[in-house]
Amino acid sequence: MFGFLCVLGLWQISCHTWAQNLPTPAKTWEMSRLYITDPFAKRGEMDQGILRFTWNSLVLVTKGYLIALLIGTPLGFILGSSRGFAKTFDPLIQMLKPISPLAWLPLGLVLFQKTTPSAIFTIAICSMWPTVLNTAIGVRNVPQDYLNVGRVLRFSRKKMLFKILLPAALPYMFTGYRLSLGIAWLVIVAAEMLTGAPGIGGFLWQEYNSLIYEHIILSIITIGLIGFLLDWMMQAVERRMGAALS
Amino acid sequence: MSAPMLELRGVGKSYGSRAVLRDVNLHIFEGEFVCAVGYSGSGKTTLMNMIAGLLAPDKGELLFDGTPIQGPSLNRALIFQNYSLLPWLSAQRNVELAVRERFPELSSAEVREHARRYLQKVKLGHALDRRPTELSGGMRQRVSLARGLAMEPQILLLDEPLGALDALTRAELQDEFVRLQEQEHRTILMITNDVDEAVLLADRIVPLSAGPGATFGASIPITTSRPRDRRKLNDDPCYHHDRKAVLRYLLAHGPQDTARAASRRQQRSAVMSSALEVTPV
Ligand SMILES: Nc1ncnc2c1ncn2[C@@H]1O[C@H](COP(=O)(O)OP(=O)(O)OP(=O)(O)O)[C@@H](O)[C@H]1O
Ligand SMILES: [Mg+2]
Protein backbone atom coordinates (compact mmCIF):
# COMPACT_ATOMS: atom_id res chain seq x y z
CA MET A 1 0.00 0.00 0.00
CA PHE A 2 2.84 2.33 0.88
CA GLY A 3 4.41 1.47 -2.47
CA PHE A 4 1.29 2.61 -4.28
CA LEU A 5 1.32 5.91 -2.42
CA CYS A 6 4.96 6.43 -3.35
CA VAL A 7 4.25 5.86 -7.02
CA LEU A 8 1.24 8.16 -6.83
CA GLY A 9 3.42 10.85 -5.26
CA LEU A 10 6.15 10.46 -7.86
CA TRP A 11 3.53 10.57 -10.58
CA GLN A 12 2.10 13.81 -9.20
CA ILE A 13 5.55 15.39 -8.91
CA SER A 14 6.52 14.26 -12.41
CA CYS A 15 3.45 15.91 -13.90
CA HIS A 16 4.60 19.24 -12.55
CA THR A 17 8.29 18.91 -13.36
CA TRP A 18 9.85 16.92 -16.21
CA ALA A 19 6.77 15.27 -17.72
CA GLN A 20 4.48 18.15 -18.60
CA ASN A 21 2.45 15.97 -21.01
CA LEU A 22 1.64 13.39 -18.36
CA PRO A 23 -1.88 13.81 -16.99
CA THR A 24 -2.11 14.10 -13.21
CA PRO A 25 -3.69 11.32 -11.15
CA ALA A 26 -6.75 13.47 -10.51
CA LYS A 27 -7.16 14.26 -14.19
CA THR A 28 -6.74 10.61 -15.07
CA TRP A 29 -9.44 9.60 -12.64
CA GLU A 30 -11.72 12.34 -13.97
CA MET A 31 -11.33 11.19 -17.56
CA SER A 32 -11.52 7.48 -16.80
CA ARG A 33 -14.46 7.48 -14.44
CA LEU A 34 -17.00 6.71 -17.12
CA TYR A 35 -15.01 3.64 -18.24
CA ILE A 36 -14.63 2.33 -14.73
CA THR A 37 -18.07 3.02 -13.29
CA ASP A 38 -19.81 1.57 -16.33
CA PRO A 39 -17.25 -1.12 -17.15
CA PHE A 40 -19.38 -3.20 -19.52
CA ALA A 41 -20.88 -0.36 -21.60
CA LYS A 42 -20.64 -0.46 -25.34
CA ARG A 43 -20.95 2.96 -26.88
CA GLY A 44 -19.15 2.12 -30.09
CA GLU A 45 -16.59 -0.31 -31.49
CA MET A 46 -13.64 1.47 -29.91
CA ASP A 47 -15.55 3.14 -27.09
CA GLN A 48 -16.44 0.47 -24.54
CA GLY A 49 -16.22 0.01 -20.79
CA ILE A 50 -12.81 -1.01 -19.57
CA LEU A 51 -13.84 -4.48 -18.46
CA ARG A 52 -15.58 -5.09 -21.77
CA PHE A 53 -12.31 -4.34 -23.55
CA THR A 54 -10.53 -6.55 -21.09
CA TRP A 55 -13.01 -9.32 -21.68
CA ASN A 56 -12.42 -9.13 -25.45
CA SER A 57 -8.69 -9.35 -24.87
CA LEU A 58 -9.09 -12.23 -22.46
CA VAL A 59 -11.14 -14.20 -24.98
CA LEU A 60 -8.38 -13.79 -27.53
CA VAL A 61 -5.69 -14.66 -25.00
CA THR A 62 -7.57 -17.75 -23.90
CA LYS A 63 -7.79 -19.04 -27.45
CA GLY A 64 -4.11 -18.53 -28.16
CA TYR A 65 -3.11 -19.84 -24.76
CA LEU A 66 -5.17 -23.02 -25.09
CA ILE A 67 -3.60 -23.72 -28.45
CA ALA A 68 -0.19 -23.18 -26.88
CA LEU A 69 -1.00 -25.70 -24.12
CA LEU A 70 -2.50 -28.23 -26.49
CA ILE A 71 0.57 -28.17 -28.71
CA GLY A 72 3.16 -27.38 -26.07
CA THR A 73 2.34 -30.13 -23.56
CA PRO A 74 2.69 -33.11 -25.91
CA LEU A 75 5.72 -31.48 -27.50
CA GLY A 76 7.27 -31.14 -24.07
CA PHE A 77 6.52 -34.78 -23.31
CA ILE A 78 8.21 -35.94 -26.50
CA LEU A 79 11.15 -33.66 -25.89
CA GLY A 80 11.48 -34.84 -22.29
CA SER A 81 11.23 -38.55 -22.97
CA SER A 82 13.44 -38.85 -26.03
CA ARG A 83 17.06 -37.86 -25.81
CA GLY A 84 17.45 -37.86 -29.59
CA PHE A 85 14.49 -35.56 -30.00
CA ALA A 86 15.82 -33.20 -27.37
CA LYS A 87 19.22 -33.03 -29.06
CA THR A 88 17.65 -32.25 -32.43
CA PHE A 89 15.03 -29.76 -31.37
CA ASP A 90 16.51 -28.00 -28.36
CA PRO A 91 18.64 -25.61 -30.45
CA LEU A 92 15.65 -24.84 -32.63
CA ILE A 93 13.48 -24.02 -29.62
CA GLN A 94 16.21 -21.90 -28.08
CA MET A 95 16.24 -19.96 -31.35
CA LEU A 96 12.46 -19.58 -31.65
CA LYS A 97 11.97 -18.64 -28.03
CA PRO A 98 13.47 -15.13 -28.10
CA ILE A 99 11.60 -14.00 -31.22
CA SER A 100 9.43 -11.01 -30.39
CA PRO A 101 5.67 -11.09 -30.94
CA LEU A 102 6.15 -8.03 -33.12
CA ALA A 103 8.08 -10.27 -35.50
CA TRP A 104 5.57 -13.12 -35.50
CA LEU A 105 2.50 -10.99 -36.10
CA PRO A 106 3.27 -9.92 -39.68
CA LEU A 107 4.00 -13.54 -40.50
CA GLY A 108 0.62 -14.43 -39.04
CA LEU A 109 -1.04 -11.79 -41.19
CA VAL A 110 0.65 -13.22 -44.25
CA LEU A 111 -0.43 -16.73 -43.31
CA PHE A 112 -4.02 -16.06 -42.24
CA GLN A 113 -4.90 -12.77 -44.01
CA LYS A 114 -7.16 -11.80 -41.10
CA THR A 115 -6.22 -10.03 -37.91
CA THR A 116 -7.93 -12.22 -35.29
CA PRO A 117 -6.38 -15.53 -36.32
CA SER A 118 -2.99 -13.94 -36.71
CA ALA A 119 -3.24 -12.47 -33.20
CA ILE A 120 -4.16 -15.91 -31.86
CA PHE A 121 -1.28 -17.42 -33.82
CA THR A 122 1.14 -14.92 -32.33
CA ILE A 123 -0.08 -15.50 -28.79
CA ALA A 124 0.12 -19.25 -29.23
CA ILE A 125 3.59 -19.35 -30.69
CA CYS A 126 5.05 -16.86 -28.22
CA SER A 127 3.54 -18.32 -25.09
CA MET A 128 4.19 -21.96 -25.96
CA TRP A 129 7.85 -22.20 -24.97
CA PRO A 130 7.68 -22.15 -21.17
CA THR A 131 5.12 -24.95 -21.35
CA VAL A 132 7.28 -26.97 -23.73
CA LEU A 133 10.48 -26.50 -21.76
CA ASN A 134 9.03 -26.99 -18.29
CA THR A 135 7.09 -30.08 -19.33
CA ALA A 136 10.27 -31.47 -20.85
CA ILE A 137 12.22 -30.79 -17.66
CA GLY A 138 9.46 -32.35 -15.59
CA VAL A 139 9.40 -35.50 -17.68
CA ARG A 140 13.18 -35.72 -17.74
CA ASN A 141 13.29 -35.40 -13.96
CA VAL A 142 10.79 -38.12 -13.10
CA PRO A 143 12.71 -40.15 -10.51
CA GLN A 144 13.96 -43.50 -11.74
CA ASP A 145 12.31 -45.03 -8.66
CA TYR A 146 8.84 -44.14 -9.90
CA LEU A 147 9.63 -45.50 -13.34
CA ASN A 148 10.89 -48.70 -11.73
CA VAL A 149 7.59 -49.08 -9.88
CA GLY A 150 5.86 -48.95 -13.25
CA ARG A 151 8.34 -51.40 -14.72
CA VAL A 152 8.05 -54.04 -12.00
CA LEU A 153 4.27 -53.78 -12.28
CA ARG A 154 4.64 -54.25 -16.03
CA PHE A 155 2.70 -51.13 -16.96
CA SER A 156 1.80 -50.63 -20.59
CA ARG A 157 3.14 -47.50 -22.28
CA LYS A 158 -0.20 -45.82 -21.81
CA LYS A 159 -0.35 -46.64 -18.12
CA MET A 160 3.24 -45.54 -17.67
CA LEU A 161 2.29 -42.20 -19.20
CA PHE A 162 -0.91 -41.59 -17.27
CA LYS A 163 -0.11 -43.26 -13.96
CA ILE A 164 3.55 -42.33 -13.54
CA LEU A 165 4.95 -39.73 -15.95
CA LEU A 166 2.01 -37.35 -16.00
CA PRO A 167 1.41 -37.08 -12.25
CA ALA A 168 5.14 -36.92 -11.54
CA ALA A 169 5.68 -34.13 -14.08
CA LEU A 170 2.50 -32.22 -13.24
CA PRO A 171 4.03 -29.67 -10.86
CA TYR A 172 6.60 -28.71 -13.48
CA MET A 173 3.91 -28.53 -16.13
CA PHE A 174 1.89 -26.11 -14.07
CA THR A 175 4.87 -23.85 -13.59
CA GLY A 176 5.14 -23.83 -17.37
CA TYR A 177 1.44 -23.11 -17.73
CA ARG A 178 1.71 -20.16 -15.39
CA LEU A 179 4.69 -18.65 -17.20
CA SER A 180 2.95 -19.22 -20.52
CA LEU A 181 -0.13 -17.36 -19.39
CA GLY A 182 2.03 -14.43 -18.33
CA ILE A 183 3.58 -14.27 -21.77
CA ALA A 184 0.23 -14.65 -23.51
CA TRP A 185 -1.04 -11.62 -21.64
CA LEU A 186 2.10 -9.71 -22.54
CA VAL A 187 1.66 -10.53 -26.19
CA ILE A 188 -2.02 -9.61 -26.46
CA VAL A 189 -1.32 -5.93 -25.97
CA ALA A 190 1.33 -5.88 -28.67
CA ALA A 191 -0.87 -7.90 -31.01
CA GLU A 192 -3.90 -5.64 -30.53
CA MET A 193 -1.83 -2.53 -30.98
CA LEU A 194 -0.78 -3.75 -34.39
CA THR A 195 -4.13 -5.15 -35.45
CA GLY A 196 -6.32 -2.49 -33.84
CA ALA A 197 -8.64 -5.12 -32.41
CA PRO A 198 -11.23 -3.84 -29.90
CA GLY A 199 -9.43 -4.97 -26.78
CA ILE A 200 -7.44 -3.33 -24.07
CA GLY A 201 -4.31 -3.00 -26.25
CA GLY A 202 -6.24 -1.68 -29.22
CA PHE A 203 -7.94 0.86 -26.98
CA LEU A 204 -4.62 1.97 -25.58
CA TRP A 205 -3.18 2.57 -29.04
CA GLN A 206 -6.27 4.33 -30.30
CA GLU A 207 -6.35 6.68 -27.36
CA TYR A 208 -2.70 7.48 -27.92
CA ASN A 209 -3.55 8.44 -31.48
CA SER A 210 -6.50 10.51 -30.24
CA LEU A 211 -4.19 12.25 -27.74
CA ILE A 212 -6.28 11.12 -24.73
CA TYR A 213 -3.31 10.29 -22.58
CA GLU A 214 -5.39 9.65 -19.45
CA HIS A 215 -6.73 6.52 -21.09
CA ILE A 216 -3.25 5.25 -21.78
CA ILE A 217 -2.64 5.28 -18.07
CA LEU A 218 -6.01 3.70 -17.39
CA SER A 219 -5.16 0.91 -19.82
CA ILE A 220 -1.73 0.36 -18.36
CA ILE A 221 -3.11 0.05 -14.86
CA THR A 222 -5.81 -2.35 -16.04
CA ILE A 223 -3.30 -4.49 -17.92
CA GLY A 224 -1.11 -4.67 -14.86
CA LEU A 225 -3.98 -5.57 -12.55
CA ILE A 226 -5.34 -8.25 -14.84
CA GLY A 227 -1.88 -9.71 -15.34
CA PHE A 228 -1.41 -9.78 -11.60
CA LEU A 229 -4.78 -11.46 -11.08
CA LEU A 230 -4.07 -14.10 -13.71
CA ASP A 231 -0.73 -14.93 -12.16
CA TRP A 232 -2.23 -15.04 -8.70
CA MET A 233 -4.91 -17.45 -9.94
CA MET A 234 -2.38 -19.71 -11.59
CA GLN A 235 -0.19 -19.65 -8.53
CA ALA A 236 -3.11 -20.80 -6.44
CA VAL A 237 -3.75 -23.66 -8.84
CA GLU A 238 -0.05 -24.48 -8.92
CA ARG A 239 0.14 -24.55 -5.14
CA ARG A 240 -2.84 -26.83 -4.90
CA MET A 241 -1.30 -29.14 -7.45
CA GLY A 242 1.99 -29.09 -5.60
CA ALA A 243 0.31 -29.82 -2.29
CA ALA A 244 -1.74 -32.59 -3.82
CA LEU A 245 1.24 -34.26 -5.43
CA SER A 246 4.20 -33.84 -3.13
CA MET B 1 14.27 -81.88 -3.13
CA SER B 2 12.51 -80.47 -6.16
CA ALA B 3 14.04 -77.94 -8.57
CA PRO B 4 14.85 -74.54 -7.09
CA MET B 5 12.38 -71.70 -7.70
CA LEU B 6 15.16 -69.22 -8.30
CA GLU B 7 18.56 -70.14 -9.59
CA LEU B 8 21.54 -67.93 -10.40
CA ARG B 9 24.42 -69.47 -12.32
CA GLY B 10 27.71 -67.64 -12.67
CA VAL B 11 26.08 -64.24 -12.82
CA GLY B 12 28.41 -61.30 -13.42
CA LYS B 13 27.72 -57.58 -13.83
CA SER B 14 29.92 -54.58 -14.52
CA TYR B 15 29.21 -50.91 -14.82
CA GLY B 16 31.65 -49.80 -17.49
CA SER B 17 35.03 -51.17 -16.53
CA ARG B 18 34.11 -51.64 -12.88
CA ALA B 19 33.15 -55.20 -12.11
CA VAL B 20 30.47 -55.13 -9.43
CA LEU B 21 29.47 -58.78 -9.21
CA ARG B 22 31.29 -61.83 -10.46
CA ASP B 23 30.38 -65.49 -10.56
CA VAL B 24 27.34 -65.23 -8.31
CA ASN B 25 25.58 -68.52 -7.69
CA LEU B 26 22.41 -68.93 -5.70
CA HIS B 27 19.52 -71.36 -5.28
CA ILE B 28 16.30 -70.58 -3.54
CA PHE B 29 13.65 -73.22 -2.96
CA GLU B 30 9.99 -72.70 -2.47
CA GLY B 31 9.06 -71.63 1.06
CA GLU B 32 12.56 -70.59 2.02
CA PHE B 33 13.46 -67.32 3.68
CA VAL B 34 16.96 -66.49 2.49
CA CYS B 35 18.93 -63.48 3.63
CA ALA B 36 21.83 -62.12 1.63
CA VAL B 37 24.15 -60.17 3.88
CA GLY B 38 26.82 -57.92 2.49
CA TYR B 39 28.75 -54.70 2.71
CA SER B 40 27.36 -51.41 1.58
CA GLY B 41 28.09 -50.76 -2.09
CA SER B 42 28.96 -54.37 -2.79
CA GLY B 43 26.26 -54.74 -5.43
CA LYS B 44 23.26 -55.96 -3.48
CA THR B 45 20.78 -53.66 -5.16
CA THR B 46 22.32 -54.47 -8.52
CA LEU B 47 21.73 -58.16 -7.82
CA MET B 48 18.13 -57.59 -6.74
CA ASN B 49 17.41 -55.50 -9.82
CA MET B 50 18.68 -58.34 -11.98
CA ILE B 51 16.48 -60.88 -10.22
CA ALA B 52 13.53 -58.49 -10.51
CA GLY B 53 14.25 -58.21 -14.22
CA LEU B 54 15.02 -54.50 -14.22
CA LEU B 55 18.61 -55.09 -15.23
CA ALA B 56 20.22 -57.67 -17.51
CA PRO B 57 23.36 -59.53 -16.39
CA ASP B 58 26.57 -59.36 -18.43
CA LYS B 59 27.43 -62.96 -17.74
CA GLY B 60 25.71 -66.06 -16.48
CA GLU B 61 22.09 -67.08 -16.19
CA LEU B 62 19.18 -66.22 -13.95
CA LEU B 63 16.45 -68.82 -13.93
CA PHE B 64 13.04 -68.48 -12.35
CA ASP B 65 10.94 -71.63 -12.29
CA GLY B 66 13.45 -73.08 -14.71
CA THR B 67 13.09 -70.38 -17.36
CA PRO B 68 15.49 -67.48 -17.95
CA ILE B 69 14.44 -64.14 -16.49
CA GLN B 70 13.71 -61.82 -19.41
CA GLY B 71 12.20 -58.83 -17.65
CA PRO B 72 10.00 -57.88 -14.72
CA SER B 73 7.23 -60.26 -13.73
CA LEU B 74 4.34 -59.92 -11.33
CA ASN B 75 5.44 -63.23 -9.84
CA ARG B 76 8.54 -61.56 -8.46
CA ALA B 77 7.65 -58.60 -6.30
CA LEU B 78 10.50 -56.25 -5.51
CA ILE B 79 10.35 -54.12 -2.41
CA PHE B 80 12.68 -51.24 -3.00
CA GLN B 81 15.42 -50.06 -0.68
CA ASN B 82 13.92 -46.54 -0.67
CA TYR B 83 10.24 -47.60 -0.54
CA SER B 84 9.46 -45.99 -3.93
CA LEU B 85 5.90 -45.11 -3.07
CA LEU B 86 4.16 -42.77 -5.47
CA PRO B 87 3.80 -39.54 -3.49
CA TRP B 88 0.61 -38.41 -5.19
CA LEU B 89 -1.31 -41.53 -4.10
CA SER B 90 -2.58 -42.48 -0.67
CA ALA B 91 -1.23 -45.59 1.04
CA GLN B 92 -4.35 -47.46 -0.01
CA ARG B 93 -4.04 -46.32 -3.64
CA ASN B 94 -0.38 -47.21 -3.80
CA VAL B 95 -1.25 -50.76 -2.85
CA GLU B 96 -4.29 -50.86 -5.12
CA LEU B 97 -2.17 -49.92 -8.09
CA ALA B 98 -0.17 -53.12 -7.69
CA VAL B 99 -3.20 -55.26 -6.86
CA ARG B 100 -5.03 -54.12 -9.98
CA GLU B 101 -2.11 -55.11 -12.21
CA ARG B 102 -1.65 -58.42 -10.52
CA PHE B 103 -5.34 -59.41 -10.38
CA PRO B 104 -6.99 -57.72 -13.37
CA GLU B 105 -10.06 -59.92 -12.94
CA LEU B 106 -11.01 -58.34 -9.61
CA SER B 107 -13.72 -55.69 -9.46
CA SER B 108 -12.69 -52.34 -8.05
CA ALA B 109 -14.50 -53.07 -4.80
CA GLU B 110 -12.56 -56.33 -4.50
CA VAL B 111 -9.30 -54.56 -5.31
CA ARG B 112 -9.99 -52.04 -2.57
CA GLU B 113 -10.85 -54.78 -0.09
CA HIS B 114 -7.75 -56.80 -0.99
CA ALA B 115 -5.46 -53.78 -0.57
CA ARG B 116 -7.07 -52.86 2.72
CA ARG B 117 -6.66 -56.38 4.06
CA TYR B 118 -2.91 -56.29 3.48
CA LEU B 119 -2.53 -52.80 4.89
CA GLN B 120 -4.31 -54.02 8.00
CA LYS B 121 -1.93 -56.97 8.12
CA VAL B 122 0.99 -54.57 8.43
CA LYS B 123 -1.00 -52.60 11.03
CA LEU B 124 -1.76 -49.58 8.88
CA GLY B 125 -5.53 -49.90 8.95
CA HIS B 126 -5.74 -46.46 10.50
CA ALA B 127 -3.66 -44.68 7.84
CA LEU B 128 -5.20 -45.91 4.60
CA ASP B 129 -5.92 -42.47 3.21
CA ARG B 130 -2.67 -40.81 4.12
CA ARG B 131 -0.13 -39.91 1.51
CA PRO B 132 3.48 -41.08 1.85
CA THR B 133 4.62 -37.62 2.99
CA GLU B 134 2.20 -37.87 5.89
CA LEU B 135 3.68 -41.17 7.05
CA SER B 136 6.78 -41.88 9.11
CA GLY B 137 9.67 -43.83 7.60
CA GLY B 138 8.57 -47.01 9.32
CA MET B 139 5.00 -46.57 8.10
CA ARG B 140 6.18 -45.98 4.55
CA GLN B 141 8.13 -49.18 4.69
CA ARG B 142 5.00 -50.96 5.89
CA VAL B 143 3.05 -49.63 2.92
CA SER B 144 5.81 -50.78 0.62
CA LEU B 145 5.73 -54.19 2.30
CA ALA B 146 1.94 -54.36 2.01
CA ARG B 147 2.25 -53.56 -1.68
CA GLY B 148 4.64 -56.47 -2.14
CA LEU B 149 2.65 -58.92 -0.01
CA ALA B 150 -0.66 -57.95 -1.62
CA MET B 151 0.68 -59.00 -5.00
CA GLU B 152 0.95 -62.50 -3.55
CA PRO B 153 4.02 -63.16 -5.67
CA GLN B 154 5.79 -66.49 -5.90
CA ILE B 155 8.86 -64.81 -4.48
CA LEU B 156 9.21 -61.62 -2.52
CA LEU B 157 12.44 -59.69 -3.08
CA LEU B 158 13.26 -57.36 -0.22
CA ASP B 159 16.13 -54.93 -0.79
CA GLU B 160 17.34 -53.73 2.61
CA PRO B 161 13.75 -53.08 3.63
CA LEU B 162 14.72 -51.80 7.06
CA GLY B 163 17.99 -50.15 6.15
CA ALA B 164 16.78 -46.56 6.37
CA LEU B 165 15.03 -46.92 9.73
CA ASP B 166 16.15 -46.05 13.23
CA ALA B 167 17.11 -48.90 15.53
CA LEU B 168 13.86 -49.02 17.50
CA THR B 169 11.56 -48.96 14.49
CA ARG B 170 13.82 -51.46 12.88
CA ALA B 171 13.53 -53.90 15.77
CA GLU B 172 9.78 -53.44 15.82
CA LEU B 173 9.48 -54.20 12.12
CA GLN B 174 11.79 -57.18 12.41
CA ASP B 175 9.42 -58.69 14.94
CA GLU B 176 6.62 -57.90 12.53
CA PHE B 177 8.46 -59.79 9.81
CA VAL B 178 8.90 -62.79 12.09
CA ARG B 179 5.19 -62.77 12.86
CA LEU B 180 4.16 -62.34 9.23
CA GLN B 181 6.45 -65.07 8.03
CA GLU B 182 5.06 -67.46 10.61
CA GLN B 183 1.57 -66.76 9.24
CA GLU B 184 2.28 -66.59 5.55
CA HIS B 185 5.25 -68.83 4.78
CA ARG B 186 6.31 -66.89 1.75
CA THR B 187 9.35 -67.52 -0.37
CA ILE B 188 11.56 -64.57 0.39
CA LEU B 189 14.95 -63.28 -0.62
CA MET B 190 15.91 -60.45 1.64
CA ILE B 191 18.99 -58.29 1.50
CA THR B 192 20.39 -56.71 4.60
CA ASN B 193 23.63 -55.39 6.01
CA ASP B 194 22.66 -56.38 9.52
CA VAL B 195 23.86 -59.80 10.61
CA ASP B 196 21.62 -59.95 13.66
CA GLU B 197 18.61 -59.16 11.55
CA ALA B 198 19.53 -61.89 9.09
CA VAL B 199 19.99 -64.48 11.80
CA LEU B 200 16.71 -63.52 13.42
CA LEU B 201 14.73 -63.87 10.21
CA ALA B 202 16.35 -66.30 7.81
CA ASP B 203 16.28 -70.02 7.24
CA ARG B 204 19.56 -69.65 5.42
CA ILE B 205 22.08 -66.87 5.00
CA VAL B 206 24.25 -66.24 1.96
CA PRO B 207 27.10 -63.87 2.75
CA LEU B 208 28.26 -61.53 -0.01
CA SER B 209 31.91 -60.51 -0.10
CA ALA B 210 32.81 -56.85 -0.46
CA GLY B 211 33.16 -55.38 -3.94
CA PRO B 212 34.52 -54.86 -6.49
CA GLY B 213 33.72 -58.21 -7.95
CA ALA B 214 31.55 -59.32 -5.07
CA THR B 215 30.38 -62.90 -4.89
CA PHE B 216 28.47 -65.18 -2.53
CA GLY B 217 30.20 -67.42 -0.06
CA ALA B 218 28.87 -70.85 0.87
CA SER B 219 25.40 -70.53 2.30
CA ILE B 220 25.00 -70.88 6.04
CA PRO B 221 21.89 -72.67 7.30
CA ILE B 222 20.43 -71.02 10.37
CA THR B 223 19.80 -73.61 13.01
CA THR B 224 18.27 -71.29 15.58
CA SER B 225 14.93 -72.82 16.45
CA ARG B 226 11.60 -71.24 15.55
CA PRO B 227 9.49 -69.49 16.61
CA ARG B 228 12.20 -66.94 17.28
CA ASP B 229 11.94 -64.32 19.94
CA ARG B 230 14.67 -61.70 20.08
CA ARG B 231 14.56 -61.63 23.88
CA LYS B 232 15.30 -65.32 24.16
CA LEU B 233 17.88 -65.52 21.37
CA ASN B 234 20.73 -64.72 23.70
CA ASP B 235 20.19 -67.97 25.56
CA ASP B 236 20.25 -70.00 22.37
CA PRO B 237 23.69 -71.42 21.64
CA CYS B 238 22.69 -72.05 18.03
CA TYR B 239 22.08 -68.37 17.58
CA HIS B 240 25.60 -67.43 18.63
CA HIS B 241 27.06 -70.13 16.50
CA ASP B 242 25.16 -69.00 13.40
CA ARG B 243 26.00 -65.39 13.98
CA LYS B 244 29.68 -66.14 14.33
CA ALA B 245 29.73 -68.16 11.15
CA VAL B 246 28.29 -65.26 9.16
CA LEU B 247 30.57 -62.68 10.73
CA ARG B 248 33.59 -64.86 10.14
CA TYR B 249 32.92 -64.97 6.41
CA LEU B 250 32.14 -61.27 6.11
CA LEU B 251 35.19 -60.17 8.03
CA ALA B 252 37.44 -62.44 6.03
CA HIS B 253 36.01 -61.09 2.76
CA GLY B 254 35.79 -57.40 3.54
CA PRO B 255 36.82 -54.45 1.39
CA GLN B 256 40.28 -54.94 -0.14
CA ASP B 257 41.02 -52.33 -2.73
CA THR B 258 44.70 -51.58 -2.02
CA ALA B 259 47.96 -53.44 -1.67
CA ARG B 260 47.62 -53.12 2.06
CA ALA B 261 44.65 -55.43 1.99
CA ALA B 262 46.52 -58.25 3.64
CA SER B 263 47.67 -56.27 6.61
CA ARG B 264 44.20 -54.77 6.96
CA ARG B 265 42.75 -58.22 6.96
CA GLN B 266 44.96 -59.11 9.88
CA GLN B 267 43.81 -56.06 11.74
CA ARG B 268 40.29 -56.93 10.90
CA SER B 269 40.56 -60.44 12.26
CA ALA B 270 41.68 -58.84 15.48
CA VAL B 271 38.58 -56.66 15.34
CA MET B 272 36.56 -59.70 14.45
CA SER B 273 37.56 -61.67 17.48
CA SER B 274 36.41 -58.79 19.66
CA ALA B 275 33.27 -58.35 17.57
CA LEU B 276 32.45 -61.97 18.08
CA GLU B 277 32.38 -61.45 21.81
CA VAL B 278 29.78 -58.75 21.53
CA THR B 279 26.36 -60.07 22.25
CA PRO B 280 23.19 -58.49 20.93
CA VAL B 281 20.62 -56.75 23.04
N1 LIG C 1 23.78 -47.27 -12.67
C1 LIG C 1 25.04 -47.40 -12.22
N2 LIG C 1 26.08 -46.99 -12.94
C2 LIG C 1 27.35 -47.12 -12.50
N3 LIG C 1 27.68 -47.66 -11.32
C3 LIG C 1 26.69 -48.11 -10.53
C4 LIG C 1 25.31 -48.00 -10.93
N4 LIG C 1 24.54 -48.50 -9.96
C5 LIG C 1 25.38 -48.90 -9.00
N5 LIG C 1 26.68 -48.67 -9.33
C6 LIG C 1 27.85 -49.01 -8.54
O1 LIG C 1 27.83 -50.38 -8.32
C7 LIG C 1 28.19 -50.69 -7.00
C8 LIG C 1 27.09 -51.50 -6.34
O2 LIG C 1 25.93 -50.70 -6.21
P1 LIG C 1 24.63 -51.24 -5.49
O3 LIG C 1 23.65 -50.14 -5.45
O4 LIG C 1 24.21 -52.49 -6.12
O5 LIG C 1 25.22 -51.50 -4.03
P2 LIG C 1 24.46 -51.97 -2.70
O6 LIG C 1 25.15 -53.18 -2.23
O7 LIG C 1 23.01 -52.07 -2.95
O8 LIG C 1 24.78 -50.77 -1.73
P3 LIG C 1 23.94 -50.26 -0.47
O9 LIG C 1 24.18 -51.20 0.64
O10 LIG C 1 24.52 -48.92 -0.19
O11 LIG C 1 22.53 -50.21 -0.90
C9 LIG C 1 28.47 -49.37 -6.31
O12 LIG C 1 29.88 -49.20 -6.27
C10 LIG C 1 27.86 -48.35 -7.19
O13 LIG C 1 28.63 -47.19 -7.19
MG1 LIG D 1 21.39 -51.18 -2.21
Coordinates of N, CA and C in Angstrom, one line a residue, chain A residues 71-81 131-133 135-137 139:
Chain A
I71 N -0.6 -27.8 -27.9 CA 0.6 -28.2 -28.7 C 1.8 -28.3 -27.8
G72 N 1.9 -27.4 -26.9 CA 3.2 -27.4 -26.1 C 3.3 -28.6 -25.1
T73 N 2.2 -29.0 -24.5 CA 2.3 -30.1 -23.6 C 2.8 -31.4 -24.2
P74 N 2.2 -31.9 -25.3 CA 2.7 -33.1 -25.9 C 4.1 -32.9 -26.4
L75 N 4.4 -31.7 -27.0 CA 5.7 -31.5 -27.5 C 6.7 -31.6 -26.4
G76 N 6.4 -31.0 -25.2 CA 7.3 -31.1 -24.1 C 7.5 -32.6 -23.6
F77 N 6.4 -33.4 -23.7 CA 6.5 -34.8 -23.3 C 7.5 -35.5 -24.2
I78 N 7.3 -35.3 -25.5 CA 8.2 -35.9 -26.5 C 9.6 -35.5 -26.3
L79 N 9.8 -34.2 -26.1 CA 11.2 -33.7 -25.9 C 11.8 -34.2 -24.6
G80 N 11.0 -34.4 -23.6 CA 11.5 -34.8 -22.3 C 11.8 -36.3 -22.3
S81 N 11.1 -37.1 -23.1 CA 11.2 -38.6 -23.0 C 12.2 -39.1 -24.0
T131 N 5.8 -23.7 -21.5 CA 5.1 -25.0 -21.4 C 5.9 -26.1 -21.9
V132 N 6.5 -25.9 -23.1 CA 7.3 -27.0 -23.7 C 8.5 -27.3 -22.8
L133 N 9.2 -26.3 -22.5 CA 10.5 -26.5 -21.8 C 10.2 -27.1 -20.4
T135 N 7.6 -28.7 -19.2 CA 7.1 -30.1 -19.3 C 8.2 -31.0 -19.6
A136 N 9.1 -30.6 -20.5 CA 10.3 -31.5 -20.9 C 11.1 -31.7 -19.6
I137 N 11.4 -30.6 -18.9 CA 12.2 -30.8 -17.7 C 11.5 -31.7 -16.7
V139 N 9.4 -34.1 -17.2 CA 9.4 -35.5 -17.7 C 10.8 -36.1 -17.5

